[in-house]
Short mmCIF file of C-alpha atoms and ligand atoms in Angstrom, two decimals:
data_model
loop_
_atom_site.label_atom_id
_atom_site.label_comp_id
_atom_site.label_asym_id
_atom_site.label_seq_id
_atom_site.Cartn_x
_atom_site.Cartn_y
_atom_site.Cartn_z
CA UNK A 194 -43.18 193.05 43.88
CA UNK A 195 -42.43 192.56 40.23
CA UNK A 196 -45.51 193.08 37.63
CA UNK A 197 -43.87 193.25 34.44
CA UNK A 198 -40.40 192.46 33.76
CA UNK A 199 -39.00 192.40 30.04
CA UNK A 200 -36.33 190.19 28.76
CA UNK A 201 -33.92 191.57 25.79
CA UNK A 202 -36.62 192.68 23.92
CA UNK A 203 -36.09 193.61 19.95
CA UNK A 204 -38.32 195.05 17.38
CA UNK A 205 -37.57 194.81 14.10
CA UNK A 206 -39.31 197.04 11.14
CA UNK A 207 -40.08 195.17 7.64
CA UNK A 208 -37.17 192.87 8.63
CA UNK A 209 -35.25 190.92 5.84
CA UNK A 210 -36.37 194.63 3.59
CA UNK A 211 -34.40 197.16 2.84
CA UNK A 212 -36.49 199.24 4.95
CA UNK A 213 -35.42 196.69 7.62
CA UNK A 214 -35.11 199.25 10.79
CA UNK A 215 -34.53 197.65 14.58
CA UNK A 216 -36.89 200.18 16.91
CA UNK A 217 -36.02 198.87 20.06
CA UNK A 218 -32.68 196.76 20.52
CA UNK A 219 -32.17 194.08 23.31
CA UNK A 220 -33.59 195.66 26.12
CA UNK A 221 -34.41 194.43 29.64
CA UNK A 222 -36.26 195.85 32.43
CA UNK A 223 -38.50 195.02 35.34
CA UNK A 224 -41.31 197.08 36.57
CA UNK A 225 -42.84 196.90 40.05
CA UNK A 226 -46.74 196.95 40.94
CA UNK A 227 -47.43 200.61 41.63
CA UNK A 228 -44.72 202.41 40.29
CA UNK A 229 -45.07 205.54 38.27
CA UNK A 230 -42.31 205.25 35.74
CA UNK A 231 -42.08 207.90 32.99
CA UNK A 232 -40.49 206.80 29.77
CA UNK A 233 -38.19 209.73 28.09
CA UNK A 234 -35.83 209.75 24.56
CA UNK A 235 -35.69 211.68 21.69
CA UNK A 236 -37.93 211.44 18.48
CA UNK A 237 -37.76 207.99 17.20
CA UNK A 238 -35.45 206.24 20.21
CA UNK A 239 -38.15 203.32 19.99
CA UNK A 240 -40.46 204.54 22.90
CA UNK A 241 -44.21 204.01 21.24
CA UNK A 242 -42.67 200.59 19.65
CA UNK A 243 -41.85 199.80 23.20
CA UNK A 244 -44.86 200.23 24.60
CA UNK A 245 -46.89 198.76 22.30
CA UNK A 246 -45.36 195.61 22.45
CA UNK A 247 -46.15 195.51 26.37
CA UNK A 248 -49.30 195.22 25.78
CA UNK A 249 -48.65 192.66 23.02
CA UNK A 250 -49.86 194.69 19.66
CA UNK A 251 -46.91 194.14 18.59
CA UNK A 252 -45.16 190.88 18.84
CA UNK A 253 -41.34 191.36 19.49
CA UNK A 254 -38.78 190.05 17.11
CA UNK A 255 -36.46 188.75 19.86
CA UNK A 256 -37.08 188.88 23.84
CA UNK A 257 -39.69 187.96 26.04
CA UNK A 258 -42.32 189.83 28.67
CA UNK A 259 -43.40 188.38 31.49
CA UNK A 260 -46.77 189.63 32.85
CA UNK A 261 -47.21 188.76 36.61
CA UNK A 262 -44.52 186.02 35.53
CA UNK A 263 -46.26 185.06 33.02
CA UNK A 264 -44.94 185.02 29.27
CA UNK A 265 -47.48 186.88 27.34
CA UNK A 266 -47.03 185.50 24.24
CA UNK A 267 -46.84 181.57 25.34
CA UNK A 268 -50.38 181.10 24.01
CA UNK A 269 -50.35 183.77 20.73
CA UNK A 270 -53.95 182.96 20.23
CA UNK A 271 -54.87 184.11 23.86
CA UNK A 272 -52.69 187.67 23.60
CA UNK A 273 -55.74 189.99 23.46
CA UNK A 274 -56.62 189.13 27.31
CA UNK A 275 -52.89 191.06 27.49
CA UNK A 276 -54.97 194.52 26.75
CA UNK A 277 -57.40 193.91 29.59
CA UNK A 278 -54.32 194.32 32.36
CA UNK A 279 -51.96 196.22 30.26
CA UNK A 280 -53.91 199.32 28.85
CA UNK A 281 -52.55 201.13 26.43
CA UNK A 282 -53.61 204.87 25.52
CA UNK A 283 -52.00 205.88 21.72
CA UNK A 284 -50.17 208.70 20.84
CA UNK A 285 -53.14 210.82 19.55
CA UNK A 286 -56.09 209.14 20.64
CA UNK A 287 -58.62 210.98 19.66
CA UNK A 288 -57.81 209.56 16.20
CA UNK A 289 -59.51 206.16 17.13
CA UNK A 290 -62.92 207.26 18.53
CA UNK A 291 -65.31 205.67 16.02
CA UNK A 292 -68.54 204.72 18.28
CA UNK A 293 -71.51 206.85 17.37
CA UNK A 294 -71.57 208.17 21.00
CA UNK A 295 -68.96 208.72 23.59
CA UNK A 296 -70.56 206.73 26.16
CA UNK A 297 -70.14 203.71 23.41
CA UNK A 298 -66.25 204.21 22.80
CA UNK A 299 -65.70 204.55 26.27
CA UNK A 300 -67.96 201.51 27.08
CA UNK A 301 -65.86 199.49 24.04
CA UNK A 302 -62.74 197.94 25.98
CA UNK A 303 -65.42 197.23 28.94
CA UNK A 304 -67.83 195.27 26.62
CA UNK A 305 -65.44 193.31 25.79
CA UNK A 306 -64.28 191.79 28.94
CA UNK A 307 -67.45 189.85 30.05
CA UNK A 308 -69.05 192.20 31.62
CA UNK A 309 -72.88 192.77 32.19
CA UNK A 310 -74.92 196.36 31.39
CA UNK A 311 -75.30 197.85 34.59
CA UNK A 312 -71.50 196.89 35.50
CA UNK A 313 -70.61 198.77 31.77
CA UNK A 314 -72.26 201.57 32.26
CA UNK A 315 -71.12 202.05 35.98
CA UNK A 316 -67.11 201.61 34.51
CA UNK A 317 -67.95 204.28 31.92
CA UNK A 318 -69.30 206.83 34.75
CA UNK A 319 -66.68 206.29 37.20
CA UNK A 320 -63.92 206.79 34.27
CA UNK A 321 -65.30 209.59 32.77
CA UNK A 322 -65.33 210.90 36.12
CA UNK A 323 -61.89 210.29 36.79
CA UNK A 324 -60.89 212.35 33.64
CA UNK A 325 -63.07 215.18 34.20
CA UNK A 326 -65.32 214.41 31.04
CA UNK A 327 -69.08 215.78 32.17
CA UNK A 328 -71.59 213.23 32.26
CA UNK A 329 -73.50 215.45 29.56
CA UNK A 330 -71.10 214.88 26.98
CA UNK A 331 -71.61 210.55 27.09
CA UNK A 332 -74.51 210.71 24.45
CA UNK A 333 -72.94 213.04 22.55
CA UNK A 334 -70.78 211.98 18.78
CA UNK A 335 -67.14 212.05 19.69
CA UNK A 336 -66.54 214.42 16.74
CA UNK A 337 -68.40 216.93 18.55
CA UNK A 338 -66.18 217.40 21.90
CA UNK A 339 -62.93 219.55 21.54
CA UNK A 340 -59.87 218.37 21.06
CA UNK A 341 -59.26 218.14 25.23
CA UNK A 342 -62.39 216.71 25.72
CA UNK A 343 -61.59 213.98 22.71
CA UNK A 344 -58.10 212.95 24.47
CA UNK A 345 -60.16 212.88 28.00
CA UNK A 346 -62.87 210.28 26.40
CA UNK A 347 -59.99 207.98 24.57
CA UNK A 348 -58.03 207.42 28.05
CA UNK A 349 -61.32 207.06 29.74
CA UNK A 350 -62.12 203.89 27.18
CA UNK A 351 -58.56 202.71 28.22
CA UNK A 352 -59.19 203.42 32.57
CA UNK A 353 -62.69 201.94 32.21
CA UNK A 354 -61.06 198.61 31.81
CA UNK A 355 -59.26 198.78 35.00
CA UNK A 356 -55.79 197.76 33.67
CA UNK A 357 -53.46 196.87 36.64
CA UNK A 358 -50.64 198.79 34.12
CA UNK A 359 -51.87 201.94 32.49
CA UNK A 360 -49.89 203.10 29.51
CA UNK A 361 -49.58 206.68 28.52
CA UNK A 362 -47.82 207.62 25.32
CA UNK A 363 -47.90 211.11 25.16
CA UNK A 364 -51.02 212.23 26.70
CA UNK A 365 -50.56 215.69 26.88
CA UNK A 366 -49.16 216.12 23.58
CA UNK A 367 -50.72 219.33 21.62
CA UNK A 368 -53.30 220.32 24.95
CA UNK A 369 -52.89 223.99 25.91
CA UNK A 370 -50.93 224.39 29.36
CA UNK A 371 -53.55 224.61 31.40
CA UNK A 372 -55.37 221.92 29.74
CA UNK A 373 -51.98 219.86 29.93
CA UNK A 374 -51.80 220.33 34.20
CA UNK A 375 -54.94 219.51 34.60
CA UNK A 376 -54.50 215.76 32.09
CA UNK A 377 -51.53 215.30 34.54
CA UNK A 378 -52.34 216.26 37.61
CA UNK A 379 -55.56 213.60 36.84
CA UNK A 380 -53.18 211.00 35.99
CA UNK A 381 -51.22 211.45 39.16
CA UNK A 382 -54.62 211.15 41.30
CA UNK A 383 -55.44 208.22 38.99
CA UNK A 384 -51.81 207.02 40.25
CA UNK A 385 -52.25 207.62 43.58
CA UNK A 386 -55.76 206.82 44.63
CA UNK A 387 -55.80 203.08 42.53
CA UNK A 388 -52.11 202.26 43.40
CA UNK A 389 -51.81 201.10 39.95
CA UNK A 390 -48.93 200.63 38.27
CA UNK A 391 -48.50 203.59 35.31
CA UNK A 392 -46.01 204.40 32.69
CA UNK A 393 -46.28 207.70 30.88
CA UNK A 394 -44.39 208.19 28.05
CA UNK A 395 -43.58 212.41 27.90
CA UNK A 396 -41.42 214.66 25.99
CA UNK A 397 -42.16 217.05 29.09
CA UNK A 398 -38.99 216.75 31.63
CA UNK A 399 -41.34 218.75 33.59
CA UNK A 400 -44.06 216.95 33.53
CA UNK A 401 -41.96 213.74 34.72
CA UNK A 402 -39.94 214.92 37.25
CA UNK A 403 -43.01 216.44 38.94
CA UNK A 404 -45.48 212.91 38.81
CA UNK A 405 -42.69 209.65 38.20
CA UNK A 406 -41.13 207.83 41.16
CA UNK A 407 -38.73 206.54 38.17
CA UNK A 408 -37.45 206.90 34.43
CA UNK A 409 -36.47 204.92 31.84
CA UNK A 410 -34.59 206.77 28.73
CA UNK A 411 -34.41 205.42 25.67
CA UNK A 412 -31.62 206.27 22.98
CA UNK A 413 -30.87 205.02 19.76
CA UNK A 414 -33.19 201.94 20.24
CA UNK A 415 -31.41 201.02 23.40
CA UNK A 416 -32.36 201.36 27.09
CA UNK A 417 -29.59 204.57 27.85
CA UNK A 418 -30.57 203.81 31.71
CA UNK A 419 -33.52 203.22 34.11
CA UNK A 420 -33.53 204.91 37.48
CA UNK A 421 -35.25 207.08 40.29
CA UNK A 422 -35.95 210.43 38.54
CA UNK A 423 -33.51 212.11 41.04
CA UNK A 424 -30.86 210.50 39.55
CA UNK A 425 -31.56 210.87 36.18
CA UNK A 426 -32.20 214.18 35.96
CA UNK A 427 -28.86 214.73 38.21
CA UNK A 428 -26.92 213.84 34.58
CA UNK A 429 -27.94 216.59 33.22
CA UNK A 430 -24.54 216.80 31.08
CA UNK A 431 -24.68 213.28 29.96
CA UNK A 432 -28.19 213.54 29.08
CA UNK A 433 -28.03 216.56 26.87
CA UNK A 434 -25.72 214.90 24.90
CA UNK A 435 -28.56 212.15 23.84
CA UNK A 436 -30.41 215.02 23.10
CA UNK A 437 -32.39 215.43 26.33
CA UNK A 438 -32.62 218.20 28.55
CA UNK A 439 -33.52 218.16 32.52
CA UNK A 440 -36.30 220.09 33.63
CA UNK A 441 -35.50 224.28 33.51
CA UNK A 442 -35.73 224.24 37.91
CA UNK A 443 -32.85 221.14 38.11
CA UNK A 444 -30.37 223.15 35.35
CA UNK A 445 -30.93 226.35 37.54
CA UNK A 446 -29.95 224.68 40.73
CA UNK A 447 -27.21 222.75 38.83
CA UNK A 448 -25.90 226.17 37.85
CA UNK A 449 -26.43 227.35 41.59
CA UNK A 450 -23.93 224.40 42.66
CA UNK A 451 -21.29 224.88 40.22
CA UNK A 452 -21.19 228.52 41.50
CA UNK A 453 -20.71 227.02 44.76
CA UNK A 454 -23.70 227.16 46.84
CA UNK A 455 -24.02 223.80 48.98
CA UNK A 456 -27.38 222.58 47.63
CA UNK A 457 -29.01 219.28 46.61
CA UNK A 458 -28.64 217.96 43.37
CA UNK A 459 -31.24 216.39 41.21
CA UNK A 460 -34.05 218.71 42.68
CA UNK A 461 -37.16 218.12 40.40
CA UNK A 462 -39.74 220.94 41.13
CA UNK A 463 -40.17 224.41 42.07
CA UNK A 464 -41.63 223.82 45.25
CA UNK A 465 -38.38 221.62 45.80
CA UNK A 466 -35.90 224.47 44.92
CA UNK A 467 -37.94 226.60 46.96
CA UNK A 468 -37.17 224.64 50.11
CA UNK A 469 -33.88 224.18 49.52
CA UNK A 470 -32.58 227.82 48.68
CA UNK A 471 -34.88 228.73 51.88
CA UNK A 472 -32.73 225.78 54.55
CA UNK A 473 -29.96 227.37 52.98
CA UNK A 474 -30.60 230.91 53.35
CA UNK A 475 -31.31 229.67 57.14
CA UNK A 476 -28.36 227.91 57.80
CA UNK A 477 -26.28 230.97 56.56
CA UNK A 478 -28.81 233.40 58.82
CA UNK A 479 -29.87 235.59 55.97
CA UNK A 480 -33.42 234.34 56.35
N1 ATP B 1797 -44.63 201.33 11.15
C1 ATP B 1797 -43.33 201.59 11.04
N2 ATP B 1797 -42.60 201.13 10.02
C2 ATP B 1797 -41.28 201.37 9.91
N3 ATP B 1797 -40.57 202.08 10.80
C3 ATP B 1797 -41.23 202.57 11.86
C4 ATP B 1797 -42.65 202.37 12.04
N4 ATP B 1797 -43.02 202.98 13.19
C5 ATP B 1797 -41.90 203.53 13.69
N5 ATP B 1797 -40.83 203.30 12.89
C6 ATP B 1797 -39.45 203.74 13.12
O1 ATP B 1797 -38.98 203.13 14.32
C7 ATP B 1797 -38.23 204.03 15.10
C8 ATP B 1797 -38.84 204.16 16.48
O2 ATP B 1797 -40.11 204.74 16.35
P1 ATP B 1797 -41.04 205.04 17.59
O3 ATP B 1797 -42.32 205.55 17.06
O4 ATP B 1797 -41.08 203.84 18.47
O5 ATP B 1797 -40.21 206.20 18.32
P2 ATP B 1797 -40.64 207.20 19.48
O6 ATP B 1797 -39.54 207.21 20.47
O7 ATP B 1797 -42.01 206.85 19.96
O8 ATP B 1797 -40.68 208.62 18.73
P3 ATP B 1797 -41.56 209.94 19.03
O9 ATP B 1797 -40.92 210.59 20.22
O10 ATP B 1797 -41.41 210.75 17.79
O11 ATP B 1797 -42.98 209.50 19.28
C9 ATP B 1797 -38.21 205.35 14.31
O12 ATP B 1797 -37.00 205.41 13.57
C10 ATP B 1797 -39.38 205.24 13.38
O13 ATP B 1797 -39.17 205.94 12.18
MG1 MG B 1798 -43.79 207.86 19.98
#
């Protein structure tokens, strides 16, 4: 079933300028409830503009997006409500904590939606949970957690509102590896247990083939092509030359197959590869 679907959407920088610069250019999509969809392109291919006109802070030049069939922007003056089902997390959150505790700036998005005390402050437990922030860090300042912990408390305001989409753009962008599993392997639990529908926006080929169902890519301000990650990542030729690369395990099997060996392409993890070199190991009885 169809939650979001986008109609030739344009945005347009300082139009009629000479800094006039189109971000995103006539693009059209649709989005089912509960897909994971990870959004990939190189620097400046329009993917924060994109995403931060689907949950209408920014208005598009041209196009339209229909939430739950709904046009969001039919009644301008009602387009905040948008935030409350279409959560966005920035690009470097942590910049926008501002509350004098974290508990507050998680509690924000919640207090705004009509909602009592006691439901607040159970939202801001259960999400704080859900991104591993301890529960003796909510009465702290936000400028005194680490930079993790900062990232952790900024998508925890966004979960606390229980968007039905949640939007990711970058999360794990500048987080130590370790710290950067465990952000994604909480967003894929977040995925999983609430069935909600979420996009994360990544730079990480890893990190998407291993959590998203499907991708979009963007290039150039244009939508290059939205599928199921197998197939994406199976172009690994055509996507290189848009300046993307596949994840390091999908090149090595790619390299496997041109050398001949009768595996699967568009394998997406380790664990995959593992399984397939092992079947064919069997099949040949060397294993
Ligand atoms: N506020 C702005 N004013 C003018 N141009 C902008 C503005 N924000 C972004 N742009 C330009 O729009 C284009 C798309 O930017 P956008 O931030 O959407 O790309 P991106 O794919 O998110 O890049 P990155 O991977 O670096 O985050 C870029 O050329 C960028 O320079
Ligand atoms: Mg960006």
């Amino acid at each position: 079933m169809s939650i979001l679907r986008v109609e030739n959407l344009t945005y347009t920088y300082s139009p009629s300028t000479p800094f006039e610069h189109i971000a995103v250019n006539d693009v059209s999509f649709e989005i089912n409830k509960g897909d994971f969809i990870g959004i990939i392109g190189h620097t400046g291919s329009g993917k924060s503009t994109l995403v931060q006109m689907l949950n209408g802070l920014l208005k598009p030049t041209k196009g339209k997006i229909y939430f739950d069939g709904k046009d969001i922007w039919e009644k301008p003056k009602e387009i905040r409500k948008i935030r409350f089902n279409v959560g966005l997390v920035f690009q470097y959150p942590e910049y926008q904590l501002f509350e004098e505790t974290v508990e507050k700036d998680i509690a924000f998005g919640p207090s705004n939606m009509g909602l009592n005390d006691e439901q607040i402050k159970e939202r801001v437990k259960k999400a704080a949970k859900f991104v591993g922030l301890r529960e003796e860090l909510l009465p702290k300042s936000p400028f005194d957690l680490s930079g993790g912990e900062k990232r952790r408390a900024a998508i925890a305001g966004v979960i606390a509102m229980d968007p039905d989409i949640l939007i990711l753009d970058e999360p794990t962008a500048g987080l130590d590896p370790v710290g950067r599993d465990i952000l994604l392997s909480q967003i894929d639990a977040y995925h999983r247990e609430r069935k909600n529908t979420v996009l994360l926006v990544s730079h990480s080929m890893e990190d998407v083939a291993s959590v998203c169902e499907k991708v979009l890519v963007m290039n150039h301000s244009q939508l290059w092509d939205f599928d199921t990650t197998d197939h994406i990542f199976s172009r690994g030729e055509e996507l290189a030359q848009i300046g993307l690369r596949i994840p390091q395990v999908t090149s090595i099997v790619d390299a496997l197959i041109h050398e001949g060996f009768p595996l699967k392409r568009g394998v997406l993890t380790v664990e995959e590869a593992v399984t397939e070199i092992t079947e064919y190991l069997k099949r040949e009885g060397r294993l």
